[in-house]
Amino acid sequence: VLGSCKVYLLAAKHQGLGLLKIGPKRLYIAKGADEGLVEINPLCVLDFYVVEGHQRGGLGVTLFRRMLSSEGVAPAKLAYDRPSPKLIGFLRKHFSLARYTP
């Protein structure tokens, strides 16, 4: 259902350390040069954050892998809403995803 999102939280000792929000998102993709745009509603990573000071310690990849396992999806099958350079680097490092088409 469009509009239904899930939030995965990572916490330790009553402190939030990371957040990963996913949900369907209406996107338009070019099917071909002559076919115009096609509407799709893929599962999308909408927000992903690990608290400064806890980044680069493996928490983000732990949170992301937990979401992938729970959702039964591969990282290459997800859409990414306006990925930051940090997210693109994260996906390249941990999941060998390097191509991004806005």
PDB file of N, CA and C in Angstrom:
ATOM      1  N   VAL A   1       0.856  -1.182   0.000  1.00  0.00           N
ATOM      2  CA  VAL A   1       0.000   0.000   0.000  1.00  0.00           C
ATOM      3  C   VAL A   1       0.894   1.234   0.000  1.00  0.00           C
ATOM      4  N   LEU A   2       0.682   2.117  -0.951  1.00  0.00           N
ATOM      5  CA  LEU A   2       1.450   3.340  -1.032  1.00  0.00           C
ATOM      6  C   LEU A   2       1.226   4.152   0.231  1.00  0.00           C
ATOM      7  N   GLY A   3       2.299   4.632   0.838  1.00  0.00           N
ATOM      8  CA  GLY A   3       2.178   5.420   2.048  1.00  0.00           C
ATOM      9  C   GLY A   3       2.477   4.637   3.311  1.00  0.00           C
ATOM     10  N   SER A   4       2.580   3.315   3.213  1.00  0.00           N
ATOM     11  CA  SER A   4       2.902   2.528   4.399  1.00  0.00           C
ATOM     12  C   SER A   4       4.416   2.337   4.464  1.00  0.00           C
ATOM     13  N   CYS A   5       5.010   2.820   5.539  1.00  0.00           N
ATOM     14  CA  CYS A   5       6.457   2.762   5.716  1.00  0.00           C
ATOM     15  C   CYS A   5       6.799   1.924   6.933  1.00  0.00           C
ATOM     16  N   LYS A   6       8.025   1.440   6.949  1.00  0.00           N
ATOM     17  CA  LYS A   6       8.567   0.743   8.109  1.00  0.00           C
ATOM     18  C   LYS A   6       9.824   1.483   8.541  1.00  0.00           C
ATOM     19  N   VAL A   7      10.036   1.514   9.846  1.00  0.00           N
ATOM     20  CA  VAL A   7      11.237   2.128  10.391  1.00  0.00           C
ATOM     21  C   VAL A   7      11.978   1.075  11.196  1.00  0.00           C
ATOM     22  N   TYR A   8      13.226   0.883  10.863  1.00  0.00           N
ATOM     23  CA  TYR A   8      14.116   0.000  11.626  1.00  0.00           C
ATOM     24  C   TYR A   8      14.996   0.895  12.485  1.00  0.00           C
ATOM     25  N   LEU A   9      15.035   0.605  13.788  1.00  0.00           N
ATOM     26  CA  LEU A   9      15.842   1.388  14.718  1.00  0.00           C
ATOM     27  C   LEU A   9      16.924   0.511  15.320  1.00  0.00           C
ATOM     28  N   LEU A  10      18.083   1.100  15.523  1.00  0.00           N
ATOM     29  CA  LEU A  10      19.181   0.423  16.197  1.00  0.00           C
ATOM     30  C   LEU A  10      19.462   1.199  17.475  1.00  0.00           C
ATOM     31  N   ALA A  11      19.385   0.516  18.608  1.00  0.00           N
ATOM     32  CA  ALA A  11      19.578   1.181  19.897  1.00  0.00           C
ATOM     33  C   ALA A  11      20.457   0.326  20.793  1.00  0.00           C
ATOM     34  N   ALA A  12      21.122   1.003  21.717  1.00  0.00           N
ATOM     35  CA  ALA A  12      21.929   0.331  22.738  1.00  0.00           C
ATOM     36  C   ALA A  12      21.869   1.168  24.003  1.00  0.00           C
ATOM     37  N   LYS A  13      21.615   0.517  25.111  1.00  0.00           N
ATOM     38  CA  LYS A  13      21.554   1.198  26.419  1.00  0.00           C
ATOM     39  C   LYS A  13      20.615   2.399  26.385  1.00  0.00           C
ATOM     40  N   HIS A  14      19.418   2.193  25.847  1.00  0.00           N
ATOM     41  CA  HIS A  14      18.368   3.221  25.791  1.00  0.00           C
ATOM     42  C   HIS A  14      18.766   4.436  24.958  1.00  0.00           C
ATOM     43  N   GLN A  15      19.693   4.256  24.025  1.00  0.00           N
ATOM     44  CA  GLN A  15      20.118   5.358  23.160  1.00  0.00           C
ATOM     45  C   GLN A  15      19.954   4.939  21.705  1.00  0.00           C
ATOM     46  N   GLY A  16      19.263   5.753  20.932  1.00  0.00           N
ATOM     47  CA  GLY A  16      19.103   5.486  19.509  1.00  0.00           C
ATOM     48  C   GLY A  16      20.409   5.734  18.781  1.00  0.00           C
ATOM     49  N   LEU A  17      20.839   4.774  17.989  1.00  0.00           N
ATOM     50  CA  LEU A  17      22.102   4.899  17.265  1.00  0.00           C
ATOM     51  C   LEU A  17      21.924   4.933  15.752  1.00  0.00           C
ATOM     52  N   GLY A  18      20.824   4.371  15.266  1.00  0.00           N
ATOM     53  CA  GLY A  18      20.617   4.347  13.829  1.00  0.00           C
ATOM     54  C   GLY A  18      19.158   4.216  13.472  1.00  0.00           C
ATOM     55  N   LEU A  19      18.846   4.677  12.261  1.00  0.00           N
ATOM     56  CA  LEU A  19      17.481   4.659  11.753  1.00  0.00           C
ATOM     57  C   LEU A  19      17.519   4.314  10.278  1.00  0.00           C
ATOM     58  N   LEU A  20      16.608   3.457   9.859  1.00  0.00           N
ATOM     59  CA  LEU A  20      16.471   3.090   8.456  1.00  0.00           C
ATOM     60  C   LEU A  20      14.981   3.042   8.144  1.00  0.00           C
ATOM     61  N   LYS A  21      14.532   3.922   7.269  1.00  0.00           N
ATOM     62  CA  LYS A  21      13.114   4.008   6.903  1.00  0.00           C
ATOM     63  C   LYS A  21      12.957   3.529   5.469  1.00  0.00           C
ATOM     64  N   ILE A  22      12.004   2.599   5.269  1.00  0.00           N
ATOM     65  CA  ILE A  22      11.719   2.077   3.934  1.00  0.00           C
ATOM     66  C   ILE A  22      10.227   2.143   3.659  1.00  0.00           C
ATOM     67  N   GLY A  23       9.887   2.143   2.397  1.00  0.00           N
ATOM     68  CA  GLY A  23       8.484   2.126   2.009  1.00  0.00           C
ATOM     69  C   GLY A  23       8.360   2.244   0.508  1.00  0.00           C
ATOM     70  N   PRO A  24       7.171   2.004  -0.006  1.00  0.00           N
ATOM     71  CA  PRO A  24       6.973   2.153  -1.450  1.00  0.00           C
ATOM     72  C   PRO A  24       7.023   3.622  -1.836  1.00  0.00           C
ATOM     73  N   LYS A  25       7.506   3.882  -3.037  1.00  0.00           N
ATOM     74  CA  LYS A  25       7.562   5.259  -3.522  1.00  0.00           C
ATOM     75  C   LYS A  25       7.221   5.266  -5.007  1.00  0.00           C
ATOM     76  N   ARG A  26       6.376   6.172  -5.391  1.00  0.00           N
ATOM     77  CA  ARG A  26       5.997   6.309  -6.798  1.00  0.00           C
ATOM     78  C   ARG A  26       7.148   6.974  -7.551  1.00  0.00           C
ATOM     79  N   LEU A  27       7.671   6.253  -8.529  1.00  0.00           N
ATOM     80  CA  LEU A  27       8.766   6.758  -9.355  1.00  0.00           C
ATOM     81  C   LEU A  27       8.398   6.597 -10.822  1.00  0.00           C
ATOM     82  N   TYR A  28       9.028   7.389 -11.656  1.00  0.00           N
ATOM     83  CA  TYR A  28       8.835   7.294 -13.092  1.00  0.00           C
ATOM     84  C   TYR A  28      10.185   6.980 -13.717  1.00  0.00           C
ATOM     85  N   ILE A  29      10.224   5.941 -14.537  1.00  0.00           N
ATOM     86  CA  ILE A  29      11.472   5.559 -15.196  1.00  0.00           C
ATOM     87  C   ILE A  29      11.279   5.581 -16.705  1.00  0.00           C
ATOM     88  N   ALA A  30      12.376   5.824 -17.402  1.00  0.00           N
ATOM     89  CA  ALA A  30      12.350   5.793 -18.859  1.00  0.00           C
ATOM     90  C   ALA A  30      12.464   4.346 -19.303  1.00  0.00           C
ATOM     91  N   LYS A  31      11.452   3.860 -19.973  1.00  0.00           N
ATOM     92  CA  LYS A  31      11.431   2.467 -20.436  1.00  0.00           C
ATOM     93  C   LYS A  31      12.314   2.308 -21.670  1.00  0.00           C
ATOM     94  N   GLY A  32      12.314   3.289 -22.516  1.00  0.00           N
ATOM     95  CA  GLY A  32      13.108   3.279 -23.740  1.00  0.00           C
ATOM     96  C   GLY A  32      13.035   4.648 -24.386  1.00  0.00           C
ATOM     97  N   ALA A  33      13.844   4.863 -25.377  1.00  0.00           N
ATOM     98  CA  ALA A  33      13.910   6.177 -26.023  1.00  0.00           C
ATOM     99  C   ALA A  33      12.563   6.597 -26.619  1.00  0.00           C
ATOM    100  N   ASP A  34      11.805   5.632 -27.125  1.00  0.00           N
ATOM    101  CA  ASP A  34      10.534   5.948 -27.784  1.00  0.00           C
ATOM    102  C   ASP A  34       9.307   5.645 -26.937  1.00  0.00           C
ATOM    103  N   GLU A  35       9.501   5.060 -25.766  1.00  0.00           N
ATOM    104  CA  GLU A  35       8.357   4.598 -24.977  1.00  0.00           C
ATOM    105  C   GLU A  35       7.932   5.554 -23.864  1.00  0.00           C
ATOM    106  N   GLY A  36       8.676   6.590 -23.629  1.00  0.00           N
ATOM    107  CA  GLY A  36       8.304   7.547 -22.597  1.00  0.00           C
ATOM    108  C   GLY A  36       8.547   7.023 -21.184  1.00  0.00           C
ATOM    109  N   LEU A  37       7.825   7.596 -20.219  1.00  0.00           N
ATOM    110  CA  LEU A  37       8.001   7.234 -18.815  1.00  0.00           C
ATOM    111  C   LEU A  37       6.954   6.226 -18.365  1.00  0.00           C
ATOM    112  N   VAL A  38       7.375   5.361 -17.453  1.00  0.00           N
ATOM    113  CA  VAL A  38       6.501   4.351 -16.885  1.00  0.00           C
ATOM    114  C   VAL A  38       6.510   4.522 -15.372  1.00  0.00           C
ATOM    115  N   GLU A  39       5.331   4.460 -14.765  1.00  0.00           N
ATOM    116  CA  GLU A  39       5.231   4.589 -13.305  1.00  0.00           C
ATOM    117  C   GLU A  39       5.492   3.239 -12.647  1.00  0.00           C
ATOM    118  N   ILE A  40       6.339   3.253 -11.591  1.00  0.00           N
ATOM    119  CA  ILE A  40       6.601   2.062 -10.788  1.00  0.00           C
ATOM    120  C   ILE A  40       6.468   2.450  -9.319  1.00  0.00           C
ATOM    121  N   ASN A  41       6.277   1.466  -8.451  1.00  0.00           N
ATOM    122  CA  ASN A  41       6.158   1.703  -7.005  1.00  0.00           C
ATOM    123  C   ASN A  41       7.061   0.727  -6.250  1.00  0.00           C
ATOM    124  N   PRO A  42       8.377   0.886  -6.393  1.00  0.00           N
ATOM    125  CA  PRO A  42       9.286  -0.064  -5.748  1.00  0.00           C
ATOM    126  C   PRO A  42       9.448   0.209  -4.259  1.00  0.00           C
ATOM    127  N   LEU A  43       9.938  -0.802  -3.539  1.00  0.00           N
ATOM    128  CA  LEU A  43      10.341  -0.608  -2.152  1.00  0.00           C
ATOM    129  C   LEU A  43      11.573   0.283  -2.185  1.00  0.00           C
ATOM    130  N   CYS A  44      11.550   1.323  -1.388  1.00  0.00           N
ATOM    131  CA  CYS A  44      12.562   2.366  -1.475  1.00  0.00           C
ATOM    132  C   CYS A  44      13.176   2.644  -0.100  1.00  0.00           C
ATOM    133  N   VAL A  45      14.495   2.861  -0.076  1.00  0.00           N
ATOM    134  CA  VAL A  45      15.157   3.348   1.128  1.00  0.00           C
ATOM    135  C   VAL A  45      14.910   4.848   1.157  1.00  0.00           C
ATOM    136  N   LEU A  46      14.128   5.288   2.142  1.00  0.00           N
ATOM    137  CA  LEU A  46      13.716   6.689   2.224  1.00  0.00           C
ATOM    138  C   LEU A  46      14.628   7.517   3.123  1.00  0.00           C
ATOM    139  N   ASP A  47      15.183   6.880   4.155  1.00  0.00           N
ATOM    140  CA  ASP A  47      16.062   7.586   5.087  1.00  0.00           C
ATOM    141  C   ASP A  47      16.958   6.561   5.760  1.00  0.00           C
ATOM    142  N   PHE A  48      18.217   6.909   5.917  1.00  0.00           N
ATOM    143  CA  PHE A  48      19.190   6.003   6.546  1.00  0.00           C
ATOM    144  C   PHE A  48      20.204   6.874   7.271  1.00  0.00           C
ATOM    145  N   TYR A  49      20.319   6.663   8.575  1.00  0.00           N
ATOM    146  CA  TYR A  49      21.214   7.512   9.374  1.00  0.00           C
ATOM    147  C   TYR A  49      21.789   6.725  10.547  1.00  0.00           C
ATOM    148  N   VAL A  50      23.074   6.903  10.781  1.00  0.00           N
ATOM    149  CA  VAL A  50      23.743   6.403  11.976  1.00  0.00           C
ATOM    150  C   VAL A  50      24.350   7.620  12.660  1.00  0.00           C
ATOM    151  N   VAL A  51      24.160   7.704  13.967  1.00  0.00           N
ATOM    152  CA  VAL A  51      24.621   8.853  14.755  1.00  0.00           C
ATOM    153  C   VAL A  51      26.122   9.078  14.554  1.00  0.00           C
ATOM    154  N   GLU A  52      26.480  10.340  14.373  1.00  0.00           N
ATOM    155  CA  GLU A  52      27.901  10.706  14.256  1.00  0.00           C
ATOM    156  C   GLU A  52      28.629  10.173  15.476  1.00  0.00           C
ATOM    157  N   GLY A  53      29.830   9.734  15.295  1.00  0.00           N
ATOM    158  CA  GLY A  53      30.589   9.144  16.387  1.00  0.00           C
ATOM    159  C   GLY A  53      30.406   7.635  16.452  1.00  0.00           C
ATOM    160  N   HIS A  54      29.347   7.138  15.812  1.00  0.00           N
ATOM    161  CA  HIS A  54      29.106   5.695  15.750  1.00  0.00           C
ATOM    162  C   HIS A  54      29.171   5.206  14.301  1.00  0.00           C
ATOM    163  N   GLN A  55      29.431   6.134  13.379  1.00  0.00           N
ATOM    164  CA  GLN A  55      29.576   5.765  11.977  1.00  0.00           C
ATOM    165  C   GLN A  55      30.925   5.080  11.789  1.00  0.00           C
ATOM    166  N   ARG A  56      31.025   4.280  10.765  1.00  0.00           N
ATOM    167  CA  ARG A  56      32.243   3.534  10.423  1.00  0.00           C
ATOM    168  C   ARG A  56      32.624   2.502  11.474  1.00  0.00           C
ATOM    169  N   GLY A  57      31.634   2.043  12.229  1.00  0.00           N
ATOM    170  CA  GLY A  57      31.895   1.021  13.232  1.00  0.00           C
ATOM    171  C   GLY A  57      31.131  -0.268  12.965  1.00  0.00           C
ATOM    172  N   GLY A  58      30.463  -0.347  11.821  1.00  0.00           N
ATOM    173  CA  GLY A  58      29.735  -1.557  11.468  1.00  0.00           C
ATOM    174  C   GLY A  58      28.263  -1.540  11.833  1.00  0.00           C
ATOM    175  N   LEU A  59      27.809  -0.483  12.523  1.00  0.00           N
ATOM    176  CA  LEU A  59      26.403  -0.433  12.923  1.00  0.00           C
ATOM    177  C   LEU A  59      25.471  -0.254  11.730  1.00  0.00           C
ATOM    178  N   GLY A  60      25.878   0.579  10.784  1.00  0.00           N
ATOM    179  CA  GLY A  60      25.042   0.827   9.610  1.00  0.00           C
ATOM    180  C   GLY A  60      24.837  -0.429   8.780  1.00  0.00           C
ATOM    181  N   VAL A  61      25.910  -1.167   8.559  1.00  0.00           N
ATOM    182  CA  VAL A  61      25.784  -2.387   7.755  1.00  0.00           C
ATOM    183  C   VAL A  61      24.984  -3.445   8.511  1.00  0.00           C
ATOM    184  N   THR A  62      25.099  -3.474   9.829  1.00  0.00           N
ATOM    185  CA  THR A  62      24.298  -4.394  10.644  1.00  0.00           C
ATOM    186  C   THR A  62      22.814  -4.070  10.502  1.00  0.00           C
ATOM    187  N   LEU A  63      22.474  -2.802  10.625  1.00  0.00           N
ATOM    188  CA  LEU A  63      21.088  -2.351  10.489  1.00  0.00           C
ATOM    189  C   LEU A  63      20.559  -2.634   9.082  1.00  0.00           C
ATOM    190  N   PHE A  64      21.360  -2.324   8.079  1.00  0.00           N
ATOM    191  CA  PHE A  64      20.941  -2.509   6.692  1.00  0.00           C
ATOM    192  C   PHE A  64      20.740  -3.989   6.378  1.00  0.00           C
ATOM    193  N   ARG A  65      21.658  -4.837   6.819  1.00  0.00           N
ATOM    194  CA  ARG A  65      21.530  -6.285   6.564  1.00  0.00           C
ATOM    195  C   ARG A  65      20.312  -6.868   7.284  1.00  0.00           C
ATOM    196  N   ARG A  66      20.016  -6.362   8.467  1.00  0.00           N
ATOM    197  CA  ARG A  66      18.832  -6.821   9.204  1.00  0.00           C
ATOM    198  C   ARG A  66      17.556  -6.502   8.431  1.00  0.00           C
ATOM    199  N   MET A  67      17.510  -5.284   7.867  1.00  0.00           N
ATOM    200  CA  MET A  67      16.358  -4.891   7.062  1.00  0.00           C
ATOM    201  C   MET A  67      16.250  -5.782   5.827  1.00  0.00           C
ATOM    202  N   LEU A  68      17.360  -6.021   5.138  1.00  0.00           N
ATOM    203  CA  LEU A  68      17.348  -6.864   3.945  1.00  0.00           C
ATOM    204  C   LEU A  68      16.829  -8.258   4.276  1.00  0.00           C
ATOM    205  N   SER A  69      17.285  -8.799   5.387  1.00  0.00           N
ATOM    206  CA  SER A  69      16.853 -10.121   5.819  1.00  0.00           C
ATOM    207  C   SER A  69      15.360 -10.139   6.153  1.00  0.00           C
ATOM    208  N   SER A  70      14.911  -9.154   6.887  1.00  0.00           N
ATOM    209  CA  SER A  70      13.493  -9.077   7.275  1.00  0.00           C
ATOM    210  C   SER A  70      12.576  -8.901   6.073  1.00  0.00           C
ATOM    211  N   GLU A  71      13.021  -8.123   5.114  1.00  0.00           N
ATOM    212  CA  GLU A  71      12.199  -7.836   3.939  1.00  0.00           C
ATOM    213  C   GLU A  71      12.369  -8.884   2.843  1.00  0.00           C
ATOM    214  N   GLY A  72      13.420  -9.703   2.940  1.00  0.00           N
ATOM    215  CA  GLY A  72      13.666 -10.718   1.915  1.00  0.00           C
ATOM    216  C   GLY A  72      13.987 -10.124   0.562  1.00  0.00           C
ATOM    217  N   VAL A  73      14.803  -9.070   0.569  1.00  0.00           N
ATOM    218  CA  VAL A  73      15.113  -8.360  -0.665  1.00  0.00           C
ATOM    219  C   VAL A  73      16.634  -8.158  -0.777  1.00  0.00           C
ATOM    220  N   ALA A  74      17.115  -8.080  -2.011  1.00  0.00           N
ATOM    221  CA  ALA A  74      18.526  -7.804  -2.274  1.00  0.00           C
ATOM    222  C   ALA A  74      18.713  -6.294  -2.412  1.00  0.00           C
ATOM    223  N   PRO A  75      19.869  -5.764  -2.014  1.00  0.00           N
ATOM    224  CA  PRO A  75      20.085  -4.312  -2.098  1.00  0.00           C
ATOM    225  C   PRO A  75      19.937  -3.755  -3.517  1.00  0.00           C
ATOM    226  N   ALA A  76      20.276  -4.536  -4.520  1.00  0.00           N
ATOM    227  CA  ALA A  76      20.160  -4.072  -5.907  1.00  0.00           C
ATOM    228  C   ALA A  76      18.710  -3.971  -6.366  1.00  0.00           C
ATOM    229  N   LYS A  77      17.785  -4.589  -5.641  1.00  0.00           N
ATOM    230  CA  LYS A  77      16.366  -4.553  -6.013  1.00  0.00           C
ATOM    231  C   LYS A  77      15.611  -3.416  -5.334  1.00  0.00           C
ATOM    232  N   LEU A  78      16.279  -2.671  -4.469  1.00  0.00           N
ATOM    233  CA  LEU A  78      15.660  -1.533  -3.795  1.00  0.00           C
ATOM    234  C   LEU A  78      15.867  -0.268  -4.615  1.00  0.00           C
ATOM    235  N   ALA A  79      14.977   0.685  -4.429  1.00  0.00           N
ATOM    236  CA  ALA A  79      15.179   2.030  -4.962  1.00  0.00           C
ATOM    237  C   ALA A  79      15.750   2.870  -3.822  1.00  0.00           C
ATOM    238  N   TYR A  80      16.454   3.931  -4.160  1.00  0.00           N
ATOM    239  CA  TYR A  80      17.071   4.803  -3.156  1.00  0.00           C
ATOM    240  C   TYR A  80      16.651   6.232  -3.439  1.00  0.00           C
ATOM    241  N   ASP A  81      15.964   6.836  -2.474  1.00  0.00           N
ATOM    242  CA  ASP A  81      15.435   8.191  -2.641  1.00  0.00           C
ATOM    243  C   ASP A  81      16.528   9.220  -2.417  1.00  0.00           C
ATOM    244  N   ARG A  82      16.944   9.870  -3.480  1.00  0.00           N
ATOM    245  CA  ARG A  82      17.976  10.917  -3.429  1.00  0.00           C
ATOM    246  C   ARG A  82      19.179  10.489  -2.578  1.00  0.00           C
ATOM    247  N   PRO A  83      19.895   9.451  -3.000  1.00  0.00           N
ATOM    248  CA  PRO A  83      21.009   8.960  -2.183  1.00  0.00           C
ATOM    249  C   PRO A  83      22.129   9.991  -2.069  1.00  0.00           C
ATOM    250  N   SER A  84      22.618  10.147  -0.860  1.00  0.00           N
ATOM    251  CA  SER A  84      23.727  11.063  -0.606  1.00  0.00           C
ATOM    252  C   SER A  84      25.023  10.415  -1.079  1.00  0.00           C
ATOM    253  N   PRO A  85      26.070  11.197  -1.237  1.00  0.00           N
ATOM    254  CA  PRO A  85      27.375  10.607  -1.571  1.00  0.00           C
ATOM    255  C   PRO A  85      27.809   9.568  -0.529  1.00  0.00           C
ATOM    256  N   LYS A  86      27.482   9.791   0.751  1.00  0.00           N
ATOM    257  CA  LYS A  86      27.823   8.819   1.793  1.00  0.00           C
ATOM    258  C   LYS A  86      27.085   7.505   1.587  1.00  0.00           C
ATOM    259  N   LEU A  87      25.792   7.573   1.229  1.00  0.00           N
ATOM    260  CA  LEU A  87      25.024   6.352   0.994  1.00  0.00           C
ATOM    261  C   LEU A  87      25.549   5.617  -0.233  1.00  0.00           C
ATOM    262  N   ILE A  88      25.867   6.336  -1.277  1.00  0.00           N
ATOM    263  CA  ILE A  88      26.405   5.706  -2.482  1.00  0.00           C
ATOM    264  C   ILE A  88      27.729   5.008  -2.154  1.00  0.00           C
ATOM    265  N   GLY A  89      28.589   5.655  -1.363  1.00  0.00           N
ATOM    266  CA  GLY A  89      29.844   5.033  -0.937  1.00  0.00           C
ATOM    267  C   GLY A  89      29.609   3.803  -0.078  1.00  0.00           C
ATOM    268  N   PHE A  90      28.635   3.870   0.812  1.00  0.00           N
ATOM    269  CA  PHE A  90      28.265   2.741   1.675  1.00  0.00           C
ATOM    270  C   PHE A  90      27.812   1.550   0.825  1.00  0.00           C
ATOM    271  N   LEU A  91      26.940   1.812  -0.142  1.00  0.00           N
ATOM    272  CA  LEU A  91      26.423   0.746  -1.002  1.00  0.00           C
ATOM    273  C   LEU A  91      27.529   0.145  -1.868  1.00  0.00           C
ATOM    274  N   ARG A  92      28.461   0.983  -2.303  1.00  0.00           N
ATOM    275  CA  ARG A  92      29.584   0.491  -3.102  1.00  0.00           C
ATOM    276  C   ARG A  92      30.478  -0.411  -2.248  1.00  0.00           C
ATOM    277  N   LYS A  93      30.802   0.045  -1.045  1.00  0.00           N
ATOM    278  CA  LYS A  93      31.717  -0.691  -0.168  1.00  0.00           C
ATOM    279  C   LYS A  93      31.139  -2.032   0.298  1.00  0.00           C
ATOM    280  N   HIS A  94      29.901  -2.027   0.744  1.00  0.00           N
ATOM    281  CA  HIS A  94      29.334  -3.216   1.379  1.00  0.00           C
ATOM    282  C   HIS A  94      28.546  -4.135   0.439  1.00  0.00           C
ATOM    283  N   PHE A  95      28.052  -3.584  -0.672  1.00  0.00           N
ATOM    284  CA  PHE A  95      27.187  -4.378  -1.542  1.00  0.00           C
ATOM    285  C   PHE A  95      27.588  -4.325  -3.014  1.00  0.00           C
ATOM    286  N   SER A  96      28.743  -3.730  -3.305  1.00  0.00           N
ATOM    287  CA  SER A  96      29.271  -3.634  -4.675  1.00  0.00           C
ATOM    288  C   SER A  96      28.292  -2.967  -5.640  1.00  0.00           C
ATOM    289  N   LEU A  97      27.515  -2.021  -5.133  1.00  0.00           N
ATOM    290  CA  LEU A  97      26.598  -1.249  -5.986  1.00  0.00           C
ATOM    291  C   LEU A  97      27.251   0.092  -6.288  1.00  0.00           C
ATOM    292  N   ALA A  98      27.577   0.323  -7.531  1.00  0.00           N
ATOM    293  CA  ALA A  98      28.291   1.546  -7.869  1.00  0.00           C
ATOM    294  C   ALA A  98      27.540   2.426  -8.875  1.00  0.00           C
ATOM    295  N   ARG A  99      26.698   1.818  -9.725  1.00  0.00           N
ATOM    296  CA  ARG A  99      25.982   2.609 -10.725  1.00  0.00           C
ATOM    297  C   ARG A  99      24.715   3.191 -10.112  1.00  0.00           C
ATOM    298  N   TYR A 100      24.520   4.460 -10.377  1.00  0.00           N
ATOM    299  CA  TYR A 100      23.316   5.136  -9.896  1.00  0.00           C
ATOM    300  C   TYR A 100      22.767   5.984 -11.021  1.00  0.00           C
ATOM    301  N   THR A 101      21.507   5.818 -11.328  1.00  0.00           N
ATOM    302  CA  THR A 101      20.847   6.620 -12.361  1.00  0.00           C
ATOM    303  C   THR A 101      19.736   7.413 -11.690  1.00  0.00           C
ATOM    304  N   PRO A 102      19.896   8.750 -11.607  1.00  0.00           N
ATOM    305  CA  PRO A 102      18.837   9.556 -10.973  1.00  0.00           C
ATOM    306  C   PRO A 102      17.579   9.586 -11.821  1.00  0.00           C
TER     307      PRO A 102
END
